[in-house]
């Protein structure tokens, strides 16, 4: 499945795709998700973002981040670095995502988190309880940052529904493993361009847990981009908002050495 939030940088990046000759009534849930997964993305991207973390007591914490990504064909490398405030400046997250093979198999992603206060880098598991933990105190998880294999879910097309005036396919996605913290989710995929507009996550008790909404869409070099993404935890009353800006797609090459643990540890990404 296409990234639930393209690294903080790319669930924000999705390209336009023609609807094709299939009629809505002939599509299955898998067909819709496959088309969403095949939406074109830029080869390189860079941006900055403001991350607002809202507590259930009403207090807000503001973070600023830099995000970069590069598609190498056999792997997509992405990096996120916090720049402010001072207590999180220099914290970095590096991700290597691998494409799904023709047989449905997919190599697990490689993820590293660098904490400058500890002068230490640690690997983050791409599956299991660690991957479902909170990403830097937000309502997003580490799992949300990467891609999910199409073959690991069963899909049901539940119908069609409008989201902010956009007609969408409503697709239920159920984990075959049933071991995830949110083993079922319902995603709303635009009928026009197959880009996700909303996603609802359900916990193991099948209670609504989190809601992701994408908004403030714009088109940059033919790529439709959600400039705002909000993840709300309806069970705790907290939410996290990513507002992306300074977006640049396919504007020159990005130095390969930036997508390394050494670059994180030396503070080279600015």
Coordinates of C-alpha atoms in Angstrom, one line a residue:
X1 CA 0.0 0.0 0.0
X2 CA 1.1 3.5 -0.7
X3 CA 2.7 5.1 2.4
X4 CA 0.1 6.1 4.8
X5 CA 2.0 9.3 5.2
X6 CA 4.8 9.2 2.7
X7 CA 7.8 10.0 4.9
X8 CA 6.8 12.9 6.7
X9 CA 7.8 14.0 3.2
X10 CA 6.3 11.7 0.6
X11 CA 2.7 10.6 2.3
X12 CA 2.7 14.2 1.2
X13 CA 3.8 13.6 -2.3
X14 CA 1.6 11.9 -4.8
X15 CA 1.4 12.3 -8.6
X16 CA -1.6 12.6 -10.8
X17 CA -2.9 9.4 -12.5
X18 CA -5.6 9.0 -15.1
X19 CA -8.7 7.2 -14.0
X20 CA -8.4 4.6 -16.7
X21 CA -11.1 2.6 -18.5
X22 CA -12.4 0.6 -15.6
X23 CA -15.7 1.6 -14.3
X24 CA -16.2 2.1 -10.6
X25 CA -18.6 -0.9 -10.3
X26 CA -15.9 -3.3 -11.8
X27 CA -13.2 -2.3 -9.3
X28 CA -12.4 -4.4 -6.3
X29 CA -10.8 -3.1 -3.1
X30 CA -7.5 -4.5 -4.1
X31 CA -7.8 -2.8 -7.6
X32 CA -8.2 0.6 -5.9
X33 CA -5.3 0.1 -3.5
X34 CA -3.1 -1.2 -6.3
X35 CA -3.8 1.9 -8.4
X36 CA -3.1 4.1 -5.4
X37 CA 0.2 2.3 -4.9
X38 CA 1.1 2.9 -8.5
X39 CA 0.6 6.7 -8.4
X40 CA 3.8 8.4 -9.7
X41 CA 6.1 10.2 -7.3
X42 CA 9.0 12.5 -7.9
X43 CA 12.5 11.1 -8.1
X44 CA 13.8 13.6 -5.6
X45 CA 12.0 15.9 -3.1
X46 CA 13.0 18.3 -0.3
X47 CA 10.8 20.4 2.0
X48 CA 10.5 21.8 5.4
X49 CA 7.6 21.3 7.8
X50 CA 6.0 22.6 11.0
X51 CA 4.9 19.8 13.3
X52 CA 2.4 20.7 16.0
X53 CA 1.8 18.2 18.8
X54 CA -1.4 18.9 20.7
X55 CA -1.9 17.4 24.2
X56 CA -5.2 16.4 25.8
X57 CA -4.7 19.2 28.2
X58 CA -4.7 21.7 25.3
X59 CA -1.0 22.6 25.2
X60 CA 0.8 22.7 21.9
X61 CA 4.5 21.8 21.2
X62 CA 5.9 23.1 17.9
X63 CA 8.7 21.4 16.0
X64 CA 10.4 22.4 12.8
X65 CA 11.9 19.7 10.5
X66 CA 13.8 19.3 7.2
X67 CA 12.8 16.4 4.9
X68 CA 14.6 14.9 1.9
X69 CA 14.0 11.8 -0.2
X70 CA 15.5 10.2 -3.3
X71 CA 14.3 7.2 -5.4
X72 CA 17.1 4.9 -6.5
X73 CA 14.8 2.4 -8.2
X74 CA 15.7 -0.5 -6.0
X75 CA 15.3 1.5 -2.8
X76 CA 13.9 4.9 -1.7
X77 CA 15.9 6.7 0.9
X78 CA 14.4 9.4 3.1
X79 CA 15.6 11.5 5.9
X80 CA 13.9 13.7 8.5
X81 CA 15.9 16.1 10.7
X82 CA 14.5 18.2 13.5
X83 CA 15.9 21.8 13.6
X84 CA 14.0 23.5 16.4
X85 CA 13.4 23.8 19.3
X86 CA 16.8 23.4 20.9
X87 CA 15.9 20.3 22.9
X88 CA 15.2 18.2 19.8
X89 CA 17.5 20.0 17.3
X90 CA 19.6 17.4 15.4
X91 CA 17.4 14.5 16.1
X92 CA 17.3 12.5 12.8
X93 CA 15.4 9.6 11.3
X94 CA 16.8 7.7 8.2
X95 CA 14.6 5.3 6.2
X96 CA 15.4 2.9 3.4
X97 CA 12.2 1.5 1.8
X98 CA 12.3 -1.3 -0.7
X99 CA 9.7 -1.9 -3.5
X100 CA 7.4 -4.9 -3.4
X101 CA 8.5 -7.8 -5.7
X102 CA 6.4 -9.3 -8.4
X103 CA 5.6 -12.3 -6.2
X104 CA 4.3 -10.0 -3.5
X105 CA 7.3 -10.3 -1.2
X106 CA 8.9 -7.2 0.3
X107 CA 12.2 -6.7 2.1
X108 CA 11.8 -5.1 5.5
X109 CA 12.7 -1.4 5.6
X110 CA 15.9 -0.3 7.3
X111 CA 15.3 2.5 9.8
X112 CA 17.7 4.4 12.1
X113 CA 17.0 7.1 14.8
X114 CA 19.8 9.4 15.9
X115 CA 19.6 11.1 19.3
X116 CA 22.3 13.8 19.6
X117 CA 21.8 14.2 23.4
X118 CA 22.9 10.6 23.7
X119 CA 25.3 10.7 20.8
X120 CA 23.8 7.4 19.8
X121 CA 22.1 5.9 16.7
X122 CA 19.8 2.9 17.1
X123 CA 18.0 0.7 14.6
X124 CA 14.2 0.8 14.6
X125 CA 12.4 -2.4 13.8
X126 CA 10.2 -2.1 10.7
X127 CA 7.6 -4.5 12.2
X128 CA 6.4 -5.5 15.7
X129 CA 5.7 -3.4 18.7
X130 CA 8.6 -1.0 18.3
X131 CA 7.4 0.0 14.8
X132 CA 3.9 0.8 16.3
X133 CA 5.4 3.2 18.9
X134 CA 4.9 6.9 18.8
X135 CA 7.2 8.8 16.4
X136 CA 8.9 11.5 18.4
X137 CA 6.0 11.9 20.8
X138 CA 3.4 12.4 18.0
X139 CA 0.2 10.6 17.1
X140 CA 2.0 9.1 14.1
X141 CA 3.8 5.8 14.5
X142 CA 7.1 4.6 13.0
X143 CA 5.0 2.3 10.9
X144 CA 3.2 5.2 9.4
X145 CA 6.4 6.5 8.1
X146 CA 7.1 3.6 5.7
X147 CA 5.3 1.6 3.0
X148 CA 3.0 -1.3 3.7
X149 CA 3.0 -4.3 1.5
X150 CA -0.1 -4.8 -0.5
X151 CA 0.1 -8.6 0.0
X152 CA -0.1 -8.3 3.8
X153 CA -3.7 -7.1 3.7
X154 CA -7.1 -8.2 2.6
X155 CA -9.3 -5.6 0.9
X156 CA -13.0 -4.9 0.7
X157 CA -14.5 -2.1 -1.4
X158 CA -17.2 -0.7 0.9
X159 CA -18.6 1.8 -1.5
X160 CA -18.1 5.5 -2.3
X161 CA -18.2 8.5 -0.1
X162 CA -17.4 12.2 -0.4
X163 CA -14.5 13.7 1.6
X164 CA -14.3 17.5 1.6
X165 CA -16.3 17.5 -1.7
X166 CA -14.1 14.9 -3.4
X167 CA -15.7 11.6 -4.4
X168 CA -13.7 8.7 -3.0
X169 CA -13.6 5.0 -2.9
X170 CA -14.0 3.7 0.6
X171 CA -11.8 0.6 1.1
X172 CA -11.4 -1.6 4.1
X173 CA -7.9 -3.0 4.7
X174 CA -7.5 -5.9 7.1
X175 CA -4.1 -7.2 8.2
X176 CA -3.6 -10.9 7.5
X177 CA -1.4 -11.2 10.6
X178 CA -4.0 -9.6 12.9
X179 CA -1.2 -8.7 15.3
X180 CA -0.9 -5.0 14.7
X181 CA -2.0 -2.4 17.2
X182 CA -4.4 -1.1 14.5
X183 CA -5.1 -4.3 12.4
X184 CA -7.9 -2.7 10.4
X185 CA -8.2 0.6 8.7
X186 CA -10.6 2.2 6.2
X187 CA -9.0 4.5 3.7
X188 CA -10.7 7.0 1.3
X189 CA -9.1 7.1 -2.1
X190 CA -10.0 9.9 -4.6
X191 CA -11.8 8.5 -7.7
X192 CA -10.1 11.2 -9.8
X193 CA -6.4 10.7 -9.0
X194 CA -6.2 7.7 -6.6
X195 CA -4.7 9.8 -3.8
X196 CA -5.7 9.2 -0.2
X197 CA -7.9 11.9 1.4
X198 CA -8.6 10.3 4.8
X199 CA -7.9 7.1 6.8
X200 CA -9.5 5.7 9.9
X201 CA -7.6 3.2 12.1
X202 CA -9.3 0.7 14.3
X203 CA -7.7 -1.1 17.3
X204 CA -7.7 -4.8 18.2
X205 CA -11.1 -4.3 19.9
X206 CA -12.3 -2.9 16.6
X207 CA -12.8 0.6 18.2
X208 CA -12.0 3.7 16.2
X209 CA -8.5 4.7 17.4
X210 CA -7.0 7.3 15.0
X211 CA -8.1 9.5 12.1
X212 CA -5.8 10.8 9.5
X213 CA -7.0 13.7 7.3
X214 CA -5.1 15.2 4.3
X215 CA -6.0 18.7 3.2
X216 CA -4.7 21.9 1.6
X217 CA -3.9 20.1 -1.7
X218 CA -1.8 21.8 -4.4
X219 CA -0.1 20.7 -7.6
X220 CA 3.6 21.1 -8.0
X221 CA 5.2 19.9 -11.3
X222 CA 2.2 17.7 -11.9
X223 CA 2.3 16.1 -8.5
X224 CA -0.7 16.5 -6.3
X225 CA 0.5 17.3 -2.8
X226 CA -1.3 17.4 0.6
X227 CA 0.3 20.3 2.4
X228 CA -1.5 19.5 5.7
X229 CA -1.8 16.1 7.4
X230 CA -3.5 15.7 10.7
X231 CA -3.5 12.6 12.8
X232 CA -6.1 12.6 15.6
X233 CA -6.2 10.0 18.4
X234 CA -9.9 10.0 19.2
X235 CA -9.3 7.8 22.3
X236 CA -6.9 10.2 24.0
X237 CA -8.0 13.5 22.6
X238 CA -4.5 14.3 21.2
X239 CA -3.6 15.2 17.7
X240 CA -0.5 15.9 15.6
X241 CA -0.4 18.2 12.5
X242 CA 2.2 18.3 9.8
X243 CA 2.2 21.5 7.7
X244 CA 4.6 21.2 4.7
X245 CA 6.2 24.1 3.0
X246 CA 9.2 25.0 0.7
X247 CA 8.4 21.9 -1.4
X248 CA 10.8 21.2 -4.3
X249 CA 10.4 18.2 -6.6
X250 CA 13.0 17.0 -9.1
X251 CA 15.1 20.2 -8.7
X252 CA 18.6 19.0 -9.2
X253 CA 20.3 16.0 -7.6
X254 CA 20.6 15.4 -3.8
X255 CA 23.9 14.3 -2.5
X256 CA 23.8 10.6 -1.9
X257 CA 26.0 11.0 1.2
X258 CA 23.1 12.8 3.0
X259 CA 21.2 9.5 3.2
X260 CA 23.6 8.0 5.7
X261 CA 23.9 7.5 9.4
X262 CA 27.2 9.4 9.3
X263 CA 25.5 12.5 7.9
X264 CA 23.0 12.4 10.7
X265 CA 25.7 12.0 13.4
X266 CA 27.8 14.9 11.9
X267 CA 24.8 17.2 11.5
X268 CA 25.3 17.6 7.8
X269 CA 21.6 17.8 6.8
X270 CA 20.5 21.4 6.9

